[in-house]
Each structure stands twice: as structure tokens, then as C-alpha cells.
Coordinates of C-alpha atoms in Angstrom, one line a residue:
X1 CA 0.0 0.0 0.0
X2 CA 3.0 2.3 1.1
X3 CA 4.2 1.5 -2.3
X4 CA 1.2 2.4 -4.7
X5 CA 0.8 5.5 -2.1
X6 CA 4.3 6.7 -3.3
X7 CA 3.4 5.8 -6.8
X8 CA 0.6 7.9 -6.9
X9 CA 2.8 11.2 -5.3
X10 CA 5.8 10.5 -7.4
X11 CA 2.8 10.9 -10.0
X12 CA 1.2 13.9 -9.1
X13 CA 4.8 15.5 -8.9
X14 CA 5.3 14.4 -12.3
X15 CA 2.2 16.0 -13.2
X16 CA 3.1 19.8 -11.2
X17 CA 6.6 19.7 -12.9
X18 CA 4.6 19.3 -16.3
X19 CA 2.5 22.1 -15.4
X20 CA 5.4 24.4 -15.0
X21 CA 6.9 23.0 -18.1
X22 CA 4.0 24.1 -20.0
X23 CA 3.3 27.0 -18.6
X24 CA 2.3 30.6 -20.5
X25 CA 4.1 30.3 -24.0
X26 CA 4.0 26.5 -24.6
X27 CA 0.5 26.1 -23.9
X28 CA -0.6 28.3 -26.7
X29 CA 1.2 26.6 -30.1
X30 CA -0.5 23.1 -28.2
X31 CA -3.7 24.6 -28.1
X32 CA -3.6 26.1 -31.7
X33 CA -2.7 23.0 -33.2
X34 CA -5.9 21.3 -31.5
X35 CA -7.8 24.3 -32.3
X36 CA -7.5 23.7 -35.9
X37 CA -7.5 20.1 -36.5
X38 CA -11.0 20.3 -34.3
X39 CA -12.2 23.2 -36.7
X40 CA -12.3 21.6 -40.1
X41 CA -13.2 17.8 -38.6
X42 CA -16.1 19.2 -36.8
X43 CA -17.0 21.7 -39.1
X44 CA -18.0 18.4 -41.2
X45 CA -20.5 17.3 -39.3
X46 CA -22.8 19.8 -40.6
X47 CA -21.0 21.1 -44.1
X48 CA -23.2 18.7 -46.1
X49 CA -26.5 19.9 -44.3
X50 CA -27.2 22.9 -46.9
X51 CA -26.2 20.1 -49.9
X52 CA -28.9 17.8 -48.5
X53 CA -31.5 18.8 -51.1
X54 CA -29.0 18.7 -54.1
X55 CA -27.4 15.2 -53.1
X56 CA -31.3 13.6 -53.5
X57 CA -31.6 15.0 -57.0
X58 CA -28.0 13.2 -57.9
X59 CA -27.5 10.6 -56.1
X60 CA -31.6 9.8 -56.2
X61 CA -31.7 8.8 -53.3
X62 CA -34.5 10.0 -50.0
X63 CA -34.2 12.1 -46.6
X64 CA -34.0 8.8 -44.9
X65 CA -31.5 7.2 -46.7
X66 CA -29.4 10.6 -47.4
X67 CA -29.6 11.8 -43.7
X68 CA -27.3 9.0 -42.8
X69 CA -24.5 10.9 -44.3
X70 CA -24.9 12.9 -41.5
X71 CA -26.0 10.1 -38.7
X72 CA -23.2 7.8 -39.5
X73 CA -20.6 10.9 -39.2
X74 CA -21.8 11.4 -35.4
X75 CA -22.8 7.3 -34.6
X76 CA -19.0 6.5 -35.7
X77 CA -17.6 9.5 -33.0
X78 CA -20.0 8.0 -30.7
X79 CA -18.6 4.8 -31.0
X80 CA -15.0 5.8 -31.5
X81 CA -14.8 7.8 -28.6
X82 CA -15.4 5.4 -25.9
X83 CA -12.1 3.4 -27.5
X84 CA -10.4 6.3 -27.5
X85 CA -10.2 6.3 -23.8
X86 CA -8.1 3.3 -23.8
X87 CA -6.0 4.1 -27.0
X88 CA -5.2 7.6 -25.3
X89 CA -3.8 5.0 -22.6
X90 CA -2.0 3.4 -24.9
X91 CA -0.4 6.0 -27.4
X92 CA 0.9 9.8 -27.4
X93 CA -0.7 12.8 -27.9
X94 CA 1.6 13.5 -31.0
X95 CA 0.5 10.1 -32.4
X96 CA -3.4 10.4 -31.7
X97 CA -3.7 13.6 -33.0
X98 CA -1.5 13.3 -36.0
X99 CA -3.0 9.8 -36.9
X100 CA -6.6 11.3 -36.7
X101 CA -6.2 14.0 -38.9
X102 CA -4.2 11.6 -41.5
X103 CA -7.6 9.5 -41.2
X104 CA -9.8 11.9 -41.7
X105 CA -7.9 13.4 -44.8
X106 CA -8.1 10.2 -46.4
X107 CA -11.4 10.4 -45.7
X108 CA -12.3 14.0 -47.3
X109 CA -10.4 12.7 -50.3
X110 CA -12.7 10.0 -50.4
X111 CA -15.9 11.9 -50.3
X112 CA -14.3 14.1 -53.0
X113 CA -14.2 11.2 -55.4
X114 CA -17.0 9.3 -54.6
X115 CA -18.8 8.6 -57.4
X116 CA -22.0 7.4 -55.7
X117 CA -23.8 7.5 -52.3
X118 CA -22.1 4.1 -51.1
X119 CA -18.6 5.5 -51.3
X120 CA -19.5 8.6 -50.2
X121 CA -20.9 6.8 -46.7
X122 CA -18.1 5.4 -47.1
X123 CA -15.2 8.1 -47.4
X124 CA -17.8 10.4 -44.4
X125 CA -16.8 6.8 -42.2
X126 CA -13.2 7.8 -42.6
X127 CA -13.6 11.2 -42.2
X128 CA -15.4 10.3 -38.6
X129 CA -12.9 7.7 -37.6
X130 CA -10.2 11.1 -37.9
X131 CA -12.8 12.9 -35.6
X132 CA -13.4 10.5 -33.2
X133 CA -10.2 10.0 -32.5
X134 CA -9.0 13.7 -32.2
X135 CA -11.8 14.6 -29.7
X136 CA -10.9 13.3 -26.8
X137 CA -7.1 14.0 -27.2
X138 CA -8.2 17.6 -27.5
X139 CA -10.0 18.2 -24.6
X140 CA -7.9 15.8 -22.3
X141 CA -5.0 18.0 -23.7
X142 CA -7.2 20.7 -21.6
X143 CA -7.7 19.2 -18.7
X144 CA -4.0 18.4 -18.1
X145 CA -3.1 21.8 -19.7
X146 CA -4.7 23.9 -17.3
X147 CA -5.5 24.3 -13.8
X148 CA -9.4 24.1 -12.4
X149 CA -9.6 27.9 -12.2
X150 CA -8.2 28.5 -15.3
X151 CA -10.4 25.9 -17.4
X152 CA -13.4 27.9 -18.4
X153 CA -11.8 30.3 -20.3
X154 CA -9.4 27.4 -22.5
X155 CA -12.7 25.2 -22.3
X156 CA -14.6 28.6 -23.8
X157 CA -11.9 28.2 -26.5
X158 CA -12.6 24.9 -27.6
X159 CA -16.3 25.7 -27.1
X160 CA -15.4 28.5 -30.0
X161 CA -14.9 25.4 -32.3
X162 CA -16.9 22.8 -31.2
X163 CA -20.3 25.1 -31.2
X164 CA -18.8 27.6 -33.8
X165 CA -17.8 24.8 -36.2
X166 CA -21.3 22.8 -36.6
X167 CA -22.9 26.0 -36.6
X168 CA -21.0 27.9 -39.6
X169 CA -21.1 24.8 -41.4
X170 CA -24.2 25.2 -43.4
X171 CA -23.1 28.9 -44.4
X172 CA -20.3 27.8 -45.7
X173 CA -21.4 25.0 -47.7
X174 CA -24.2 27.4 -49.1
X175 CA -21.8 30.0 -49.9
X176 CA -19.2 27.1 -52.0
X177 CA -23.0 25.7 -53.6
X178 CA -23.7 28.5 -55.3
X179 CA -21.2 28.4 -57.3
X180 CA -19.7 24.4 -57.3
X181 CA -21.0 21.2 -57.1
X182 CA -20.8 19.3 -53.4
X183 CA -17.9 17.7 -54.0
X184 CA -16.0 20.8 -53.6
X185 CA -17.2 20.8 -50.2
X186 CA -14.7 18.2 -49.4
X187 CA -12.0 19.5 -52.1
X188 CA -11.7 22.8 -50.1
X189 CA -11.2 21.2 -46.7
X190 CA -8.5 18.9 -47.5
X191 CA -5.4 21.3 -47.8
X192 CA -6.4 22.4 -44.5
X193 CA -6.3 18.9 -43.3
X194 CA -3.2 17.8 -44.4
X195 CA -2.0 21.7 -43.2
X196 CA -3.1 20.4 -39.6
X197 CA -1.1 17.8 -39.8
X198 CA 1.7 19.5 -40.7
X199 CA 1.7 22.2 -38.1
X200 CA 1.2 19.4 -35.2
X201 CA 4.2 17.3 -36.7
X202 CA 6.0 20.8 -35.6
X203 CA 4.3 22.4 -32.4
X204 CA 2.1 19.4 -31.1
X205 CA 4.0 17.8 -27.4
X206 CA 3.1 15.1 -25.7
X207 CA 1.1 16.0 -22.1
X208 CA -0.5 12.5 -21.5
X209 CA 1.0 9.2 -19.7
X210 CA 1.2 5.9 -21.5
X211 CA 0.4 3.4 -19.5
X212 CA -0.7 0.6 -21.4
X213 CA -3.9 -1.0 -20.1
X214 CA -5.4 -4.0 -21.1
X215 CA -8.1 -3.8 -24.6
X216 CA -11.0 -5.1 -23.8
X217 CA -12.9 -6.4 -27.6
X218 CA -16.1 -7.5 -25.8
X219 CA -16.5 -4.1 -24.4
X220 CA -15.7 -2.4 -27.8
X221 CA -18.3 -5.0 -29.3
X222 CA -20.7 -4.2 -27.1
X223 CA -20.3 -0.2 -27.3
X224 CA -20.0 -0.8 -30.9
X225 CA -23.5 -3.1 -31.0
X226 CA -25.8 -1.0 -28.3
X227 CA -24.8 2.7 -30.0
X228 CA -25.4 1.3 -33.4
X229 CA -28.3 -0.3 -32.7
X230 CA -30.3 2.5 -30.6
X231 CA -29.0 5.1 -33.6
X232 CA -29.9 2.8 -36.6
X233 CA -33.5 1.8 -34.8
X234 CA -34.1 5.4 -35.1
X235 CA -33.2 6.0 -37.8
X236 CA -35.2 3.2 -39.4
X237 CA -38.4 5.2 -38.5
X238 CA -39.0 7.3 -41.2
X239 CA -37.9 4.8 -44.0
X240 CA -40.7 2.6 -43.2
X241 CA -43.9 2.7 -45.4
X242 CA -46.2 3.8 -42.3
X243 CA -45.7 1.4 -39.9
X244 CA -43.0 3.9 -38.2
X245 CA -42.4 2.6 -34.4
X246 CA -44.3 -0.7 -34.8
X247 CA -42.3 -1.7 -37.9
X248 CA -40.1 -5.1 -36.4
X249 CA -37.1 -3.6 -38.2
X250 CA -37.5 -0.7 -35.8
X251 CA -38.8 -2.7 -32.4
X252 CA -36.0 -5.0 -32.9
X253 CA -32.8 -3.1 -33.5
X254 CA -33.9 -0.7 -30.4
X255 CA -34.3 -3.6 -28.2
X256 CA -30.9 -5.7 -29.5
X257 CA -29.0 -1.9 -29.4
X258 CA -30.9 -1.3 -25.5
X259 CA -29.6 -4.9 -24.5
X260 CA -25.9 -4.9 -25.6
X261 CA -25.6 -0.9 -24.4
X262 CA -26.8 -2.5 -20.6
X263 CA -24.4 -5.5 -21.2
X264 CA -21.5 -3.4 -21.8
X265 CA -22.3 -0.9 -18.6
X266 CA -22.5 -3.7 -16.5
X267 CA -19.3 -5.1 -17.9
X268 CA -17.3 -1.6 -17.2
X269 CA -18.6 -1.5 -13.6
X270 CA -17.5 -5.6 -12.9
X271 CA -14.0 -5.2 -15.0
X272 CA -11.0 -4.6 -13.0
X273 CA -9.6 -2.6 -16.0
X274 CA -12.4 -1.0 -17.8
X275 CA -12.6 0.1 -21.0
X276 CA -14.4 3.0 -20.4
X277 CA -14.2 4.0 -16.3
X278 CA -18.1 4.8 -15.3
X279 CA -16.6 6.1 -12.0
X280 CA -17.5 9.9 -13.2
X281 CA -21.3 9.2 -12.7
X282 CA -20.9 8.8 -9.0
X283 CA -20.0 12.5 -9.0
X284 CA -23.4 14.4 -8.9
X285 CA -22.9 17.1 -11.0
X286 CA -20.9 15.6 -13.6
X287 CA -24.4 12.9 -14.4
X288 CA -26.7 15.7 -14.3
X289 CA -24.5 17.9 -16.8
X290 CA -24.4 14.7 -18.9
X291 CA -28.2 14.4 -19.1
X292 CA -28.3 18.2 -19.6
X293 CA -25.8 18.0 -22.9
X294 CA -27.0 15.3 -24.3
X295 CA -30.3 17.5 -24.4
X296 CA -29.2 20.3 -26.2
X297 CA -26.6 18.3 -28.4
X298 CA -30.0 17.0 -29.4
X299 CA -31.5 20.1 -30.2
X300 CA -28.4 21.5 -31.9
X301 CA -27.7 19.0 -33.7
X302 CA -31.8 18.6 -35.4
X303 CA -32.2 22.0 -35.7
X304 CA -29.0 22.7 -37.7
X305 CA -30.5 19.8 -39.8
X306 CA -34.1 20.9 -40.4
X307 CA -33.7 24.2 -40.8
X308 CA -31.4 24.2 -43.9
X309 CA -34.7 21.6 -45.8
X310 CA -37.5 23.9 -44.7
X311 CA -35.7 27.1 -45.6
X312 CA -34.8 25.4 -49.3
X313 CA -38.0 23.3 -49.6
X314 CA -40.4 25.2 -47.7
X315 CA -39.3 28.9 -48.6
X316 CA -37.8 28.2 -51.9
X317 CA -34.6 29.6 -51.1
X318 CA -30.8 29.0 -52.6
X319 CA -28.6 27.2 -50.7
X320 CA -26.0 30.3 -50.3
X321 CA -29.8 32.5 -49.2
X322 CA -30.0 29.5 -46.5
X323 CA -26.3 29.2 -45.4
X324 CA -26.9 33.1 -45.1
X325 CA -30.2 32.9 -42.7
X326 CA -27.6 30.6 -40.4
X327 CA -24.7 32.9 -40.2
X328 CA -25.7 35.5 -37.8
X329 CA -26.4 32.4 -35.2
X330 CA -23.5 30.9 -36.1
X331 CA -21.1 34.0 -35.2
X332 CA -23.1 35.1 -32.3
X333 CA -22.5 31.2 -30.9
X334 CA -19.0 31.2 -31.4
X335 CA -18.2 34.4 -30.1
X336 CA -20.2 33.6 -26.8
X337 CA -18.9 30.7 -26.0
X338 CA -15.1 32.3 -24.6
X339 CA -17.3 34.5 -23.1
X340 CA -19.5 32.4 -21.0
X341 CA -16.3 30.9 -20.4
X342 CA -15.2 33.4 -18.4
X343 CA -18.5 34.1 -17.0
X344 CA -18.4 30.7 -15.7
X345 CA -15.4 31.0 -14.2
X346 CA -16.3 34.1 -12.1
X347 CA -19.8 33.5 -11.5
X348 CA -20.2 29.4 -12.0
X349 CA -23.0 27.4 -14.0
X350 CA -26.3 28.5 -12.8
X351 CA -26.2 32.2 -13.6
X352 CA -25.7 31.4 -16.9
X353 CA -27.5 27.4 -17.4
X354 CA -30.5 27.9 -16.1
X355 CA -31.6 31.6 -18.2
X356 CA -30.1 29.5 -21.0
X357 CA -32.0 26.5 -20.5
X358 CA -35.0 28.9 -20.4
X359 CA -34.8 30.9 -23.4
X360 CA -33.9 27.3 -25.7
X361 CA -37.4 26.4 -24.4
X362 CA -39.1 29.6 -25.4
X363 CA -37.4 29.6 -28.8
X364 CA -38.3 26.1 -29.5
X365 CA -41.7 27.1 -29.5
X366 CA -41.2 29.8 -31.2
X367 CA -40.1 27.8 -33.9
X368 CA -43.0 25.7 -33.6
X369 CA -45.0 28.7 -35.1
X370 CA -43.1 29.3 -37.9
X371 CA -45.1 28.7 -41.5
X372 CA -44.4 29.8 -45.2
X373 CA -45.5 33.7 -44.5
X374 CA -42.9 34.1 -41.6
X375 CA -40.2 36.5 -42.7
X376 CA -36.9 35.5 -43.3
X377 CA -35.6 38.0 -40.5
X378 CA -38.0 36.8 -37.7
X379 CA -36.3 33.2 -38.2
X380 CA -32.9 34.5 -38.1
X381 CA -33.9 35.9 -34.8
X382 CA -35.1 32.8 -33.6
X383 CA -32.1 30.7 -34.8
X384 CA -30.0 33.9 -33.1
X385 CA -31.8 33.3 -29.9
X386 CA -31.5 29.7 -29.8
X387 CA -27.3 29.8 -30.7
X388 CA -27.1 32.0 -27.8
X389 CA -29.3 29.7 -25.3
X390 CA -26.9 27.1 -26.7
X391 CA -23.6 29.0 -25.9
X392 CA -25.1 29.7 -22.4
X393 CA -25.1 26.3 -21.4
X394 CA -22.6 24.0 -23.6
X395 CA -19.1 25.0 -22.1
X396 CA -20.0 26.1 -18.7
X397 CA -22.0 22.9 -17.7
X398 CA -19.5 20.7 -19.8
X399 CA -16.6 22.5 -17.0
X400 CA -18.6 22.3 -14.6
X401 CA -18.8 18.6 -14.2
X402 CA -15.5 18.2 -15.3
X403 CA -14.4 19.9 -13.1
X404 CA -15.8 17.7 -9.6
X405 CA -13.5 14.9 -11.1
X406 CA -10.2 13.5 -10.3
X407 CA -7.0 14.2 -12.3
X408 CA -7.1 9.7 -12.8
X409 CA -11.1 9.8 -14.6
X410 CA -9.9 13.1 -16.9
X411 CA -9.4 10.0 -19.7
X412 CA -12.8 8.7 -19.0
X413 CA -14.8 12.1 -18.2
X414 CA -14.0 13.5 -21.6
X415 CA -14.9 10.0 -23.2
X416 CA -18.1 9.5 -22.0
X417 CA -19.1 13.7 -22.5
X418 CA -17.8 13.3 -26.3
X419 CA -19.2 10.0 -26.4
X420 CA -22.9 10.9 -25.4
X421 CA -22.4 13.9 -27.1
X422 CA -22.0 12.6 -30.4
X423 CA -24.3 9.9 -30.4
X424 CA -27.2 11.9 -28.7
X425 CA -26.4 14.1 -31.8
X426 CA -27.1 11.5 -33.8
X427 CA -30.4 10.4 -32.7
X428 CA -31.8 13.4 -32.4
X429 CA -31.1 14.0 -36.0
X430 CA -32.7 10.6 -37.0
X431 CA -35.4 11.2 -34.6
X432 CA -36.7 14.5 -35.3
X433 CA -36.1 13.6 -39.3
X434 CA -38.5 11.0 -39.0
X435 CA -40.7 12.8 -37.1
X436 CA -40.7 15.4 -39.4
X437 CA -40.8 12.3 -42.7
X438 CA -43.8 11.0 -40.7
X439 CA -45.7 14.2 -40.3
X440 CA -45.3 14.9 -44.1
X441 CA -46.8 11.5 -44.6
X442 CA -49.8 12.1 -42.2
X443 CA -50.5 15.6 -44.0
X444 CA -50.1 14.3 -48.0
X445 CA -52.4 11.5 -46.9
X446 CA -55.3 14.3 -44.9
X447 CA -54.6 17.4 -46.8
X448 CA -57.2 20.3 -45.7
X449 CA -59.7 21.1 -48.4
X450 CA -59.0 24.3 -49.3
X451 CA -55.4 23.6 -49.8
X452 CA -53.8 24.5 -53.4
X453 CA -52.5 21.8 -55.0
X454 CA -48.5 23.4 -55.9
X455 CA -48.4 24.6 -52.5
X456 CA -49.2 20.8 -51.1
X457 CA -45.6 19.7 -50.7
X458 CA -44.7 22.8 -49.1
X459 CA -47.0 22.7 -46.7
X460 CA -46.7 19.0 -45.6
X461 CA -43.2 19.6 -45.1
X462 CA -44.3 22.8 -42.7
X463 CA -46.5 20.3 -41.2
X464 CA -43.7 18.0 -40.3
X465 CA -41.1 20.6 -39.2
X466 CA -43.8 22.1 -36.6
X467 CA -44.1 18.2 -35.1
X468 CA -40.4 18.1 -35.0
X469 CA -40.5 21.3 -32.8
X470 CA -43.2 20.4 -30.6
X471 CA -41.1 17.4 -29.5
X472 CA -37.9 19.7 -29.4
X473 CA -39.5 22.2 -26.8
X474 CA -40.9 19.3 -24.8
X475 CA -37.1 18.4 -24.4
X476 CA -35.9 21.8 -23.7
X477 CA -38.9 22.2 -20.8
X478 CA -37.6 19.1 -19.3
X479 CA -33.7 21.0 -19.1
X480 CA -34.6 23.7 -17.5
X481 CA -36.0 21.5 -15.0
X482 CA -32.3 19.6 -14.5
X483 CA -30.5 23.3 -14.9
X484 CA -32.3 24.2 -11.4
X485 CA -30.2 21.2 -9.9
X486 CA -26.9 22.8 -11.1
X487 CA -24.5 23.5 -8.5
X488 CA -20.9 25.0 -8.8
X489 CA -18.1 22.1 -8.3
X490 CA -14.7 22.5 -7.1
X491 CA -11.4 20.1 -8.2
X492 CA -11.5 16.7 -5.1
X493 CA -8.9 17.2 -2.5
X494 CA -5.3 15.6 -3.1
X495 CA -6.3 12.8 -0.7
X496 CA -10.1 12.2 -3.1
X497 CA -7.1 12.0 -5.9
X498 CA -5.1 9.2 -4.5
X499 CA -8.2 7.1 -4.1
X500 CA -9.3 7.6 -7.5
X501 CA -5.6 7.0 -9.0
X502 CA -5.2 3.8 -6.4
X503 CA -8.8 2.5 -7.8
X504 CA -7.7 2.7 -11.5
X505 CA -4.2 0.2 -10.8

């Protein structure tokens, strides 16, 4: 016991003597280098959203099928992410970061080639594998980075890209469609990629220990099976021919996906050497900030995606008009986020959560009343409103239950935030699309009798996006409820540390 109890000082020394190493002018080349890399693999996550409605005219292919260029992209850095805990265990930060981004060039590359919708699933799988990797490194590189009073303003940084990214996506790709096809949305990013890799091959240092653990393939089986399945089941919803949840495909992919995803928790809590440690969810504030993220990850994620098809299909406007509608929302979101940062920092998560949760619910139904009269500047200040609910509560509840854990579950904390994250991203974009696909249905198949015939499509689809916002708000109510439960957390004591270190060996 003596023995592991020296271990675990001689460890935290180790880890004060790196502070001081990277202290002031070493931090920032580290931080730019993850800065970018995160910009262009995130920013992919939407870019295509604007192209949806030109890659079903040439690839011929529906919503349901087409929106999985999307779904897959956040299912695979779902999946990924929890196996990244252990390989950030088992390689450096120079090699994770730099082997992402070589991933998720070849992937771009892919995409740019592809000449049908298979590879293009395809090359976006690459590209995701890149992103999933690079995540966690990132904001690991964070934690260790920077001390627990200093966090909210380098988290506010990240929060820059990871919000400001997703966000600016669709303007971009609007602004690149009206003049090229969609596969010079992948053209343009590559140099960037490949320039990312270049500048960490230079700047990028190593901040993380290698330990080595033991990889556990039933655990990545079962991630890999209950993620999948939950994501694909729905998914499945709107590509069925009316059946929706009562089709079997759908009943029995959710339940196969439920069972293997409460197989693999109860294998992490038995394992001696867990994949992915669940130890952060006995720390309060760090499971309710999970449930609160994967709530508005949900609503971020749908919105960016249905907004983009009813301002094209509903409104009748050009992609680049649509990117443009975005962009206000988009700069306002990323130019918060360092500044709730700080905010959180001086004040902590409430002051700023809990309006935030607020005003996402009051814009969601706002949204909810939107038809094909409203104005295209009343929906800019909706989507305005809701970027900056979303930049009130991202990075400072993120922090804030990062912030109640021990240097040892900094691996596992980031994991399982990125993790939920991502894969809550991704079924709320196959849920609310199907709601939306199913609510189009219900309207072509009872259209009201005094509506005109050309405007029928537009309306059904209006129909659909107002169900897909009903559900929204109904999500958002239910987080402002958990925001009132916030409270501000504080790093463990050194003794809280040792335990949590001794636990892990």
C-alpha cells in the first residue's frame, strides 16, 4: 500500500513539474494546433446539411437514406470515442492527434471522389474515424493543460470550435454551392487537413502518460453493438412505409442496441480494467451535466438539420440565401462561447445554465409557429436566440462537471461527455427527421380542403417541421428543469485524488 501510495505522489509531482513546463508560451502553439485540426473535422459534421437537397436530385436517393451521411458521421464518433479512452492510454498525444487528422484526410479525399452515395458513406466513415479519435485528445490535452480555475476560459476556446464549427457549417457549404457542385465541399477542406497535420508534426508535445492497459474487444463489441443499434432503430423510423415505431425492423434493432448498451455498462462496472471507467457518474454534478448536454446536443444537432430543408424546400430559397439565414447564429454562438467561459469562471453554471435552458425552451416554440409567411428575418432571430441559449449552457455545464472529477477519470470524463455527445447528436437528428418524414406523410395522406395543390408539398413539409419542434421544446422544458439542480463544483482534495488513482491500478 506504502508502495502504490508513493506511486501515486511521485505521480502527481510528475504531473506539477509538467504544469510548470507548459506554462504561458508553450501552452498556446498546443492549443492552436488542436484548435485547428478540431475546426475543419467538426465543421463536417454539418457542411453537407445545406447540400442535402441537391445530393437527393444526384445521387436519387430520400431524406431517410441521405440523412445517414450525417448520422453515420456522429454514430462512428460516438462509438469511436469510448475506444479512445483506452488508446489515449496506450499512445501519445503526437500520435493520436496526428494519426486522426491523416484518417480523416483520407477520408475527405474519399468523399471528394465518390462517385456514388455508397462511397460517399463510405469516405464520411473515414472522415469520422479522424474525428473521433481527435476529440478526446483535445480536450484531455485541456484538462491536463490547465488548472481548475483557469479551465473555463481554455474550455470557452474549444467551445469556440466545437459550437462555432457545426454552426458555420451550413453557411459555408451554401456560400461554396452556389457556385460548385458538393464535392468541392470536401475539395476545399482537404489542404487544411493535411496543413493540420503539418503544423502538429511541428508544435504538437506530448502531455499524456502511456500506460498501457489491457483492450477489452467484448466491451468495444458491445459499445459498438448498443450505439449502433439504438442510432440505426431510429433511424429506421421514417424509411418505413407507415408502420413507423411498430415496424419489427425498428422494435427490434432498439431492443438488441438497449440490450448490448446495458451489457456493456454492467461489464465496465464488474472489469478490473475497464474500457471505459463509469466512476465519473458517481460525482453528482458531472451525471446531471451529462443528461443536460445530451439535451441540447439533441436540439443543436436537429435544428442545424431541419432548418437548412424547410428554408430550401419550404421557402424556396438558394442554398447560399439559407447558409446566409444561419450565419448571424452561427457568429453570435462562437463568439459567446469564450465569453460564457469566463462568465463561468467568475460566476459558475447557474447564472448562466439555467436563463439559458430557459430561453432554448421559449425559442423552441417559437419555432414551432413558424409557416411559409414568416419572414426570413423573424427566423434569423429565432435561430439567433436559440445559438445563444446554446452557448449559455454547452461549455460552462460541460466545465462544470469536469471539473468535480479527479485528475485519474480526466481519460474517462472527456470519453463519456464526447461520447454521449455525439451519439445523442445523432439520434436526435434521425429522430426528429423521421418525425418530421412522418408528419409529411400524415399531412399528404389528410390534406385540408382548401389547400392548393402546388403549395401541397410545401405545406406538408411545414407540417412536419412544426411536429419536430413540438417534441424539441418538450425536451428543452424538461432541461430547465435539471439546470435548477446545477451547483458549482470544485477540483476533489489531493487525498479524493489518490483514491481515485489507487482505484484505476
Amino acid at each position: 500500500m506504502w508502495r502504490k501510495q508513493r506511486k501515486v505522489n511521485t505521480a502527481d509531482n510528475a504531473a506539477g513539474s509538467q504544469y510548470k513546463d507548459l506554462e504561458n508560451v508553450k501552452r498556446l502553439p498546443i492549443l492552436i494546433t488542436l484548435i485547428i485540426g478540431a475546426f475543419f473535422s467538426i465543421l463536417n459534421e454539418t457542411l453537407l446539411n445545406i447540400a442535402f437537397v441537391d445530393l437527393v436530385k444526384d445521387l436519387e436517393v430520400p431524406y431517410t437514406t441521405i440523412q445517414w451521411l450525417s448520422t453515420s458521421y456522429m454514430l462512428v464518433v460516438g462509438i469511436l470515442i469510448p475506444v479512445s479512452a483506452l488508446l489515449v492510454q496506450w499512445f501519445t498525444t503526437r500520435q493520436m492527434f496526428i494519426g486522426a487528422m491523416v484518417l480523416f484526410s483520407i477520408g475527405t479525399l474519399v468523399c471528394a471522389i465518390a462517385p456514388g452515395f455508397s462511397v460517399l458513406l463510405v469516405g464520411r466513415i473515414i472522415q469520422a474515424f479522424g474525428t473521433g479519435l481527435m476529440l478526446p485528445v483535445m480536450m484531455n490535452t485541456i484538462l491536463v493543460l490547465y488548472p481548475p480555475e483557469k479551465r473555463g476560459a481554455a474550455m470557452g476556446s474549444i467551445g469556440l470550435v466545437i459550437m462555432f464549427a457545426p454552426a458555420i457549417g451550413p453557411t459555408l457549404s451554401g456560400l461554396i454551392l452556389e457556385s460548385l457542385d458538393w464535392r468541392w465541399l470536401f475539395y476545399l477542406v482537404l489542404p487544411f487537413a493535411v496543413m493540420s497535420v503539418v503544423i502538429a508534426t511541428i508544435y504538437l508535445k506530448n502531455v499524456t502518460d502511456v500506460t498501457k492497459p489491457k483492450v477489452d474487444v467484448l466491451s468495444i463489441i458491445l459499445s459498438t453493438a448498443g450505439f449502433g443499434g439504438i442510432v440505426y432503430g431510429f433511424s429506421s423510423v421514417g424509411e418505413t412505409d407507415g408502420g413507423g415505431w411498430s415496424e419489427p425492423k425498428v422494435i427490434w434493432t432498439l431492443i438488441v442496441g438497449g440490450l448490448a448498451l446495458v451489457l456493456f455498462v454492467w461489464r465496465q462496472i464488474v472489469s478490473k480494467q475497464p474500457m471505459l471507467n463509469l466512476r465519473p457518474f458517481l460525482s453528482p454534478m458531472f451525471s446531471l451535466s451529462t443528461v443536460l448536454l445530451i439535451i441540447v446536443m439533441m436540439s443543436l444537432f436537429s435544428t442545424l438539420m431541419l432548418l437548412p430543408i424547410f428554408l430550401q424546400q419550404g421557402l424556396l430559397m438558394t442554398a447560399f440565401a439559407a447558409g446566409l439565414v444561419l450565419l448571424p447564429g452561427g457568429i453570435l454562438n462562437g463568439f459567446l462561447s469564450p465569453v460564457t467561459g469566463k462568465l463561468f469562471d467568475k460566476f459558475g453554471p447557474r447564472v448562466l445554465a439555467i436563463p439559458g435552458a430557459i430561453i432554448l425552451a421559449v425559442v423552441m416554440y417559437l419555432f414551432t409557429t413558424v409557416d411559409l409567411e414568416t419572414t426570413k428575418g423573424l427566423i434569423i432571430l429565432y435561430h439567433c436566440i436559440m445559438m445563444v441559449a446554446i452557448s449559455m449552457i454547452m461549455m460552462p455545464v460541460q466545465t462544470n462537471g469536469l471539473n468535480q472529477l479527479p485528475r485519474a477519470y480526466y481519460p474517462h470524463g472527456t470519453a463519456i461527455l464526447n461520447t454521449l455527445q455525439q451519439v445523442s447528436g445523432a439520434i436526435g437528428v434521425a429522430f426528429f427527421i423521421s418525425i418530421m418524414t412522418n408528419g409529411t406523410k400524415d399531412y399528404f395522406a389528410n390534406p385540408p380542403a382548401d389547400a392548393a395543390p402546388e403549395q401541397l408539398p410545401a405545406l406538408a413539409l411545414n407540417a412536419g417541421i412544426h411536429n419536430s419542434f413540438k417534441i424539441g421544446m418538450i425536451f428543452a422544458i424538461v432541461a430547465v428543469v435539471l439546470a435548477l439542480f446545477l451547483k458549482k463544483t470544485k477540483a476533489p482534495e489531493a487525498e479524493a485524488q489518490q483514491k481515485a488513482s489507487l482505484a484505476d491500478r
